[in-house]
Coordinates of C-alpha atoms and ligand atoms in Angstrom, one line a residue:
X983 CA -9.6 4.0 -18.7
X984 CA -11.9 7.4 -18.8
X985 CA -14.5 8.2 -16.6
X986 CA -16.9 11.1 -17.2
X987 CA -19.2 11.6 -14.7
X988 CA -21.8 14.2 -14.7
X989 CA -23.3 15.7 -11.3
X990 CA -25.1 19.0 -10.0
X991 CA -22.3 18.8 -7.5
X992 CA -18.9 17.6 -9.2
X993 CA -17.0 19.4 -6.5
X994 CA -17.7 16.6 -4.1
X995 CA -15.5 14.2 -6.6
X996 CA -12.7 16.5 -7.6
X997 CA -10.6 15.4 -4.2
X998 CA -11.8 11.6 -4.7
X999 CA -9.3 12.0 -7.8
X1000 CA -7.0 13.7 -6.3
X1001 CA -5.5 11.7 -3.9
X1002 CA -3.7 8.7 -2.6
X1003 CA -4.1 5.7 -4.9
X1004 CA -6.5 7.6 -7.5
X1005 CA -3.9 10.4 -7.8
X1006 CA -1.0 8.4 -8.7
X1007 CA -3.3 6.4 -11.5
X1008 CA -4.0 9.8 -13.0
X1009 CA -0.7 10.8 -12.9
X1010 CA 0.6 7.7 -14.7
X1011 CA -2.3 8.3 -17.2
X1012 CA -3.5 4.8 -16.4
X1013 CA -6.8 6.6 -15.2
X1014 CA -8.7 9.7 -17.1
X1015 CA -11.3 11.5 -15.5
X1016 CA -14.0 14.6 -16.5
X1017 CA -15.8 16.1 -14.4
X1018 CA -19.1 17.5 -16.5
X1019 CA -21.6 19.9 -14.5
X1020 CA -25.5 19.1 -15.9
X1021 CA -26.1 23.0 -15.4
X1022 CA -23.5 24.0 -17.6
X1023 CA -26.3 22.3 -20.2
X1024 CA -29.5 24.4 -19.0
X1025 CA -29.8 27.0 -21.4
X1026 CA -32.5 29.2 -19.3
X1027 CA -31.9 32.0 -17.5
X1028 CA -32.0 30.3 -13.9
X1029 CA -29.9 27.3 -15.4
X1030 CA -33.1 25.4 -13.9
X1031 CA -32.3 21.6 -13.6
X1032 CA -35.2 20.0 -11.7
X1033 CA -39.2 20.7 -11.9
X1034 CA -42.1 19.0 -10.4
X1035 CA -43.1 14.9 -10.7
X1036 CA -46.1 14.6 -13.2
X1037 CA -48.6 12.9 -11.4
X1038 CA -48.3 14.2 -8.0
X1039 CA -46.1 13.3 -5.1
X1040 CA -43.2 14.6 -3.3
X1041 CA -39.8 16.2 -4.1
X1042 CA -38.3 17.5 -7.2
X1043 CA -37.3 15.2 -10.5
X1044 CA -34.1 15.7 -12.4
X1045 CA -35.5 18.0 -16.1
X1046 CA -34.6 16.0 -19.3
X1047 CA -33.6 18.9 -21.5
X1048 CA -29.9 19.5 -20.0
X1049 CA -29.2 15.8 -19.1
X1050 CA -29.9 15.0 -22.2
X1051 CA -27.6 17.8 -23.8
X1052 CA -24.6 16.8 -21.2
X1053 CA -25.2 12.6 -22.0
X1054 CA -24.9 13.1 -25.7
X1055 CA -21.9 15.4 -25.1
X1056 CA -20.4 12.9 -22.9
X1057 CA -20.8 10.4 -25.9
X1058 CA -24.1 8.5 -24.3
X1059 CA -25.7 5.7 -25.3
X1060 CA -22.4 5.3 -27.5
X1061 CA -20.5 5.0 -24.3
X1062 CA -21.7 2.3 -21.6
X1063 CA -23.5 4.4 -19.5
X1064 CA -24.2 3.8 -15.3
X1065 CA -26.9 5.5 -13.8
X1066 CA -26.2 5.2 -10.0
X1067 CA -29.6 4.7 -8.5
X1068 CA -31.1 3.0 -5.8
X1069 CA -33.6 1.3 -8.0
X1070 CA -30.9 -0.2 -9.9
X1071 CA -29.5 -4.0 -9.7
X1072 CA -27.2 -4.3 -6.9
X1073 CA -23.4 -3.5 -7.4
X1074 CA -21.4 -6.9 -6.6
X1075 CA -17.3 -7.5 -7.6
X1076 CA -18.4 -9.3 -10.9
X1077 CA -20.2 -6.2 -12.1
X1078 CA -17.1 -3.8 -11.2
X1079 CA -15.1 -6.9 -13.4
X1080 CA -16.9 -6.6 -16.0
X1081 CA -17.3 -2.6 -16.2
X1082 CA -13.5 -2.5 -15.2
X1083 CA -13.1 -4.3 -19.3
X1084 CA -14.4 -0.6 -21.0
X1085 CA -12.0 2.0 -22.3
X1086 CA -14.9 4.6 -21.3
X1087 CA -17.8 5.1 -18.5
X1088 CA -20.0 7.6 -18.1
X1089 CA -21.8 8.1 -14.7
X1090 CA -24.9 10.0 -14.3
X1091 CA -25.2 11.1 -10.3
X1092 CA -29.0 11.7 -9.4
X1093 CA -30.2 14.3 -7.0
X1094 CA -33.7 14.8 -5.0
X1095 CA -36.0 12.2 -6.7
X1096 CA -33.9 10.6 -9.8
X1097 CA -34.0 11.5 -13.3
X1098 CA -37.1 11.8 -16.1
X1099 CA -37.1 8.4 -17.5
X1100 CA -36.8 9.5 -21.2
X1101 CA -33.8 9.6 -19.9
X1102 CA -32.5 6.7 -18.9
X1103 CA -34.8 4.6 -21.7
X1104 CA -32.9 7.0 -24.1
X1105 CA -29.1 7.5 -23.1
X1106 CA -28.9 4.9 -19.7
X1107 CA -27.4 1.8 -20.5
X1108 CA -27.0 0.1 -16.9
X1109 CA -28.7 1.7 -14.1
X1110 CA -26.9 0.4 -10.6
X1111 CA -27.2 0.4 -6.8
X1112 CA -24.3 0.3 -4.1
X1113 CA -27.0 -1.1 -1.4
X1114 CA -30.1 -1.4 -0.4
X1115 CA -30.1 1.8 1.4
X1116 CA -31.1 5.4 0.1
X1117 CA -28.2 8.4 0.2
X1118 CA -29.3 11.8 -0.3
X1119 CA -26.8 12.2 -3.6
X1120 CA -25.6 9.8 -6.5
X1121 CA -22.1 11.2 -6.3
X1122 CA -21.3 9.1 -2.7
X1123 CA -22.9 6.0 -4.9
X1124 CA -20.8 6.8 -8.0
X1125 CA -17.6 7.1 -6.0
X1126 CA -18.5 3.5 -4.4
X1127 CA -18.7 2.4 -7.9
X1128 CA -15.9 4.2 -9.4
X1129 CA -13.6 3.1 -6.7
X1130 CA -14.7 -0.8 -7.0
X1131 CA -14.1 -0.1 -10.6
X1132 CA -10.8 1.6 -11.4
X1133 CA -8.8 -0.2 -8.8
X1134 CA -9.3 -3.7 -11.1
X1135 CA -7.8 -1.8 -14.3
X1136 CA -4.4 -3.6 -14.8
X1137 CA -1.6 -1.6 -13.4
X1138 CA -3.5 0.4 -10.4
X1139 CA -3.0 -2.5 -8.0
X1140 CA -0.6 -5.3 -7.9
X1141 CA -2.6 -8.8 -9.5
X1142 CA -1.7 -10.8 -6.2
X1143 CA -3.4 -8.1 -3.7
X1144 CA -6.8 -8.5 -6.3
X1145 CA -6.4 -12.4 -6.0
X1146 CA -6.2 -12.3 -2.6
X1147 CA -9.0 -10.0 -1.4
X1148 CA -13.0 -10.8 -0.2
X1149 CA -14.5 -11.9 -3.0
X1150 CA -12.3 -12.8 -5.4
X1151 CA -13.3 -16.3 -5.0
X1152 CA -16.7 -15.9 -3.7
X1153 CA -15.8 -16.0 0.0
X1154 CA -14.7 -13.4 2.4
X1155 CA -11.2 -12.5 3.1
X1156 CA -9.3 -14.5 6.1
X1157 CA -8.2 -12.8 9.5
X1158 CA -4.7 -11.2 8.8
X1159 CA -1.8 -10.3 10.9
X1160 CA 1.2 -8.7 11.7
X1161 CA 4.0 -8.3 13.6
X1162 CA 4.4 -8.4 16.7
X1163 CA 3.3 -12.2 17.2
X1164 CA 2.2 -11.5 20.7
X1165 CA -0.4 -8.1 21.2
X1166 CA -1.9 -7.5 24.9
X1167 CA -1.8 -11.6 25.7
X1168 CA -3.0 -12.2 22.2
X1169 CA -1.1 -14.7 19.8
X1170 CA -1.1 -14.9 16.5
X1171 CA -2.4 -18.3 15.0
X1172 CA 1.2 -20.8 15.3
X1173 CA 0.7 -21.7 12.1
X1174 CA 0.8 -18.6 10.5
X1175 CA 4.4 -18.1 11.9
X1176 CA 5.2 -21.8 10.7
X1177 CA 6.8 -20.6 7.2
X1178 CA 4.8 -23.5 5.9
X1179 CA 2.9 -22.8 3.0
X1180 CA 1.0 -25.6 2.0
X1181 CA -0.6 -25.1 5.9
X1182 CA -0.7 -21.4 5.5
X1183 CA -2.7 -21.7 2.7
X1184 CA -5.0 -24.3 4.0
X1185 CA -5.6 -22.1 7.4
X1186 CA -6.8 -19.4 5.3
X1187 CA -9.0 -21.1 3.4
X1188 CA -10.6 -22.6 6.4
X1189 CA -10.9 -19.2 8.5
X1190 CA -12.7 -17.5 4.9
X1191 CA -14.9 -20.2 4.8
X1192 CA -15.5 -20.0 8.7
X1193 CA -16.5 -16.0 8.6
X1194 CA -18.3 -16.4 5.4
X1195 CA -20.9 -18.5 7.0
X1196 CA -20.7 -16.4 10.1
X1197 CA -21.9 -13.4 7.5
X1198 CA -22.9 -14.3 4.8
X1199 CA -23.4 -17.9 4.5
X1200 CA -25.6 -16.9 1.3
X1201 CA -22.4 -16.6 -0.5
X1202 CA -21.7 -20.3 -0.1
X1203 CA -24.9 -21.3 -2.2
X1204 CA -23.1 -22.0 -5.4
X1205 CA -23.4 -24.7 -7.3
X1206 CA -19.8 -24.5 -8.5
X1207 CA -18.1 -24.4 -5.1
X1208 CA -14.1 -25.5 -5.8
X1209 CA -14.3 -29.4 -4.3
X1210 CA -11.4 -28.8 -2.0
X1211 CA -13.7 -25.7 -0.1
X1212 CA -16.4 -28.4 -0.2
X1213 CA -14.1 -30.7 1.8
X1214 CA -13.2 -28.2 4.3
X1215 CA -16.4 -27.0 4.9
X1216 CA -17.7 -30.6 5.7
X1217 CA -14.5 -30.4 7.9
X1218 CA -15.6 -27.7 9.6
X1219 CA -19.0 -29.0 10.0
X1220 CA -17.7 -32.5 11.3
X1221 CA -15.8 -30.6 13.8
X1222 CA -18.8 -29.0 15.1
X1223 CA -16.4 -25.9 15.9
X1224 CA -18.0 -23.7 13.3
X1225 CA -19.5 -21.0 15.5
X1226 CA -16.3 -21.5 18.2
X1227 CA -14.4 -21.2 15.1
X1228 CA -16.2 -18.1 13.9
X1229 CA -15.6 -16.5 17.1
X1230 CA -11.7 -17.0 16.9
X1231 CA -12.0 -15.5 13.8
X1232 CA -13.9 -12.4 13.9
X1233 CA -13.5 -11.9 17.2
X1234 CA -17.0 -11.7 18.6
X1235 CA -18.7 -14.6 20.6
X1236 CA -22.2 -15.8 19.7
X1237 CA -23.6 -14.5 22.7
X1238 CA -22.8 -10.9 21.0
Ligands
ADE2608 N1 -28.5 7.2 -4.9 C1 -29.1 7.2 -3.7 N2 -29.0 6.0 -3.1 C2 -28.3 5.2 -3.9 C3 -27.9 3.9 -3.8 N3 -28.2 3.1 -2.7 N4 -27.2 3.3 -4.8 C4 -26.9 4.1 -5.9 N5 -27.3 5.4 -6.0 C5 -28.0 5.9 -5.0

């Protein structure tokens, strides 16, 4: 999988490549990357890339002329083509799924106010936000979404850690732990040290559900919730433990 991203900046992503997981992708050519800088495409003297908003207001807009020269060399709106933006829909895991399925993605980082939007009517195919939050630069956003992405292309990361992480099945990931079984007075769940996995496996279940309606019981609003979370839920509900429960989990009490 390729990804070209274009930036005033693309300094700030050449060591997001270049190491730990990233840099072993690359180096097992499982992951392709070009780093394009839009100036390279402004043909003036001043290699002038931004210019006043028609219309009044404040701050600078993103010039057409050399994005559009650097998005057609990139192979734009050929290519599927993300304009990181805050005023785009919001990045979740089944968007980095479904981008994760292209050979090729292009990534146009914004600066001061956004782009001209000839732009992205003319060479943007989705335009996407990490949060509903403003940074100062696309290029944090597009590393957010490059690093959602890239890690889901078979071969970066074993299937089974993918399987088992927060939202692979719409809830958050349990509590985890490891050795030693005692920490400072504090025990590890018995069951977890049980070797049973039929139990291990219900536990964790239980403790997702538990801190996903702690945080983000919005999450649980599906229609096509598996029967067996249903179950467990209602269990946790009968139990009337649920905020107890959540403060097991997560470690904070409600009174926090
Ligand atoms: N650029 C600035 N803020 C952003 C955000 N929240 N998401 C994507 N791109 C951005």
């Amino acid at each position: 999988m390729k990804f070209t991203v274009l930036s005033l900046f693309p300094e700030i992503l050449e060591g997001y490549f270049s190491a730990s997981i990233m840099k072993r992708a690359v180096e097992k050519g499982m992951i392709q990357y070009s780093l394009v800088n839009i100036r390279d495409f402004a043909y003036d003297k001043h290699h002038k890339c931004d210019d006043e908003v028609f219309g009044g207001g404040a701050g600078m807009l993103m010039k057409p002329e050399p994005l559009d020269r650097a998005l057609a060399s990139a192979g734009s709106p050929g290519v599927r083509t993300v304009y990181v933006t805050p005023s785009g829909r919001l990045l979740n895991q089944a968007m980095a799924q479904d981008l994760a399925r292209e050979e090729q993605l292009v990534i146009l980082c914004g600066r001061y106010e956004g782009v001209d939007q000839r732009i992205i009517d003319t060479r943007v195919t989705d335009e996407i936000s990490i949060g509903d939050y403003v940074l100062s630069s696309g290029e944090v956003a597009a590393m957010v979404l490059i690093d959602a992405v890239y890690r889901l292309h078979p071969g970066v990361i074993s299937g089974e850690s993918l399987t088992e992480e927060s939202f692979s099945d719409g809830l958050l990931e349990y509590p985890q732990y490891t050795r030693p079984a005692v920490y400072a007075t504090m025990q590890v769940p018995d069951v977890l040290l049980s070797g049973n996995h039929a139990q291990i496996a219900r536990w964790r279940l239980k403790a997702s559900l538990a801190k996903t309606v702690a945080y983000r019981p919005e999450l649980l609003a599906r229609t096509d919730l598996p029967e067996a979370v249903g179950r467990l839920l209602k269990e946790l509900i009968d139990e009337g433990g649920l905020n107890e429960r959540t403060a097991v989990h997560t470690g904070r009490t409600d009174q926090e």
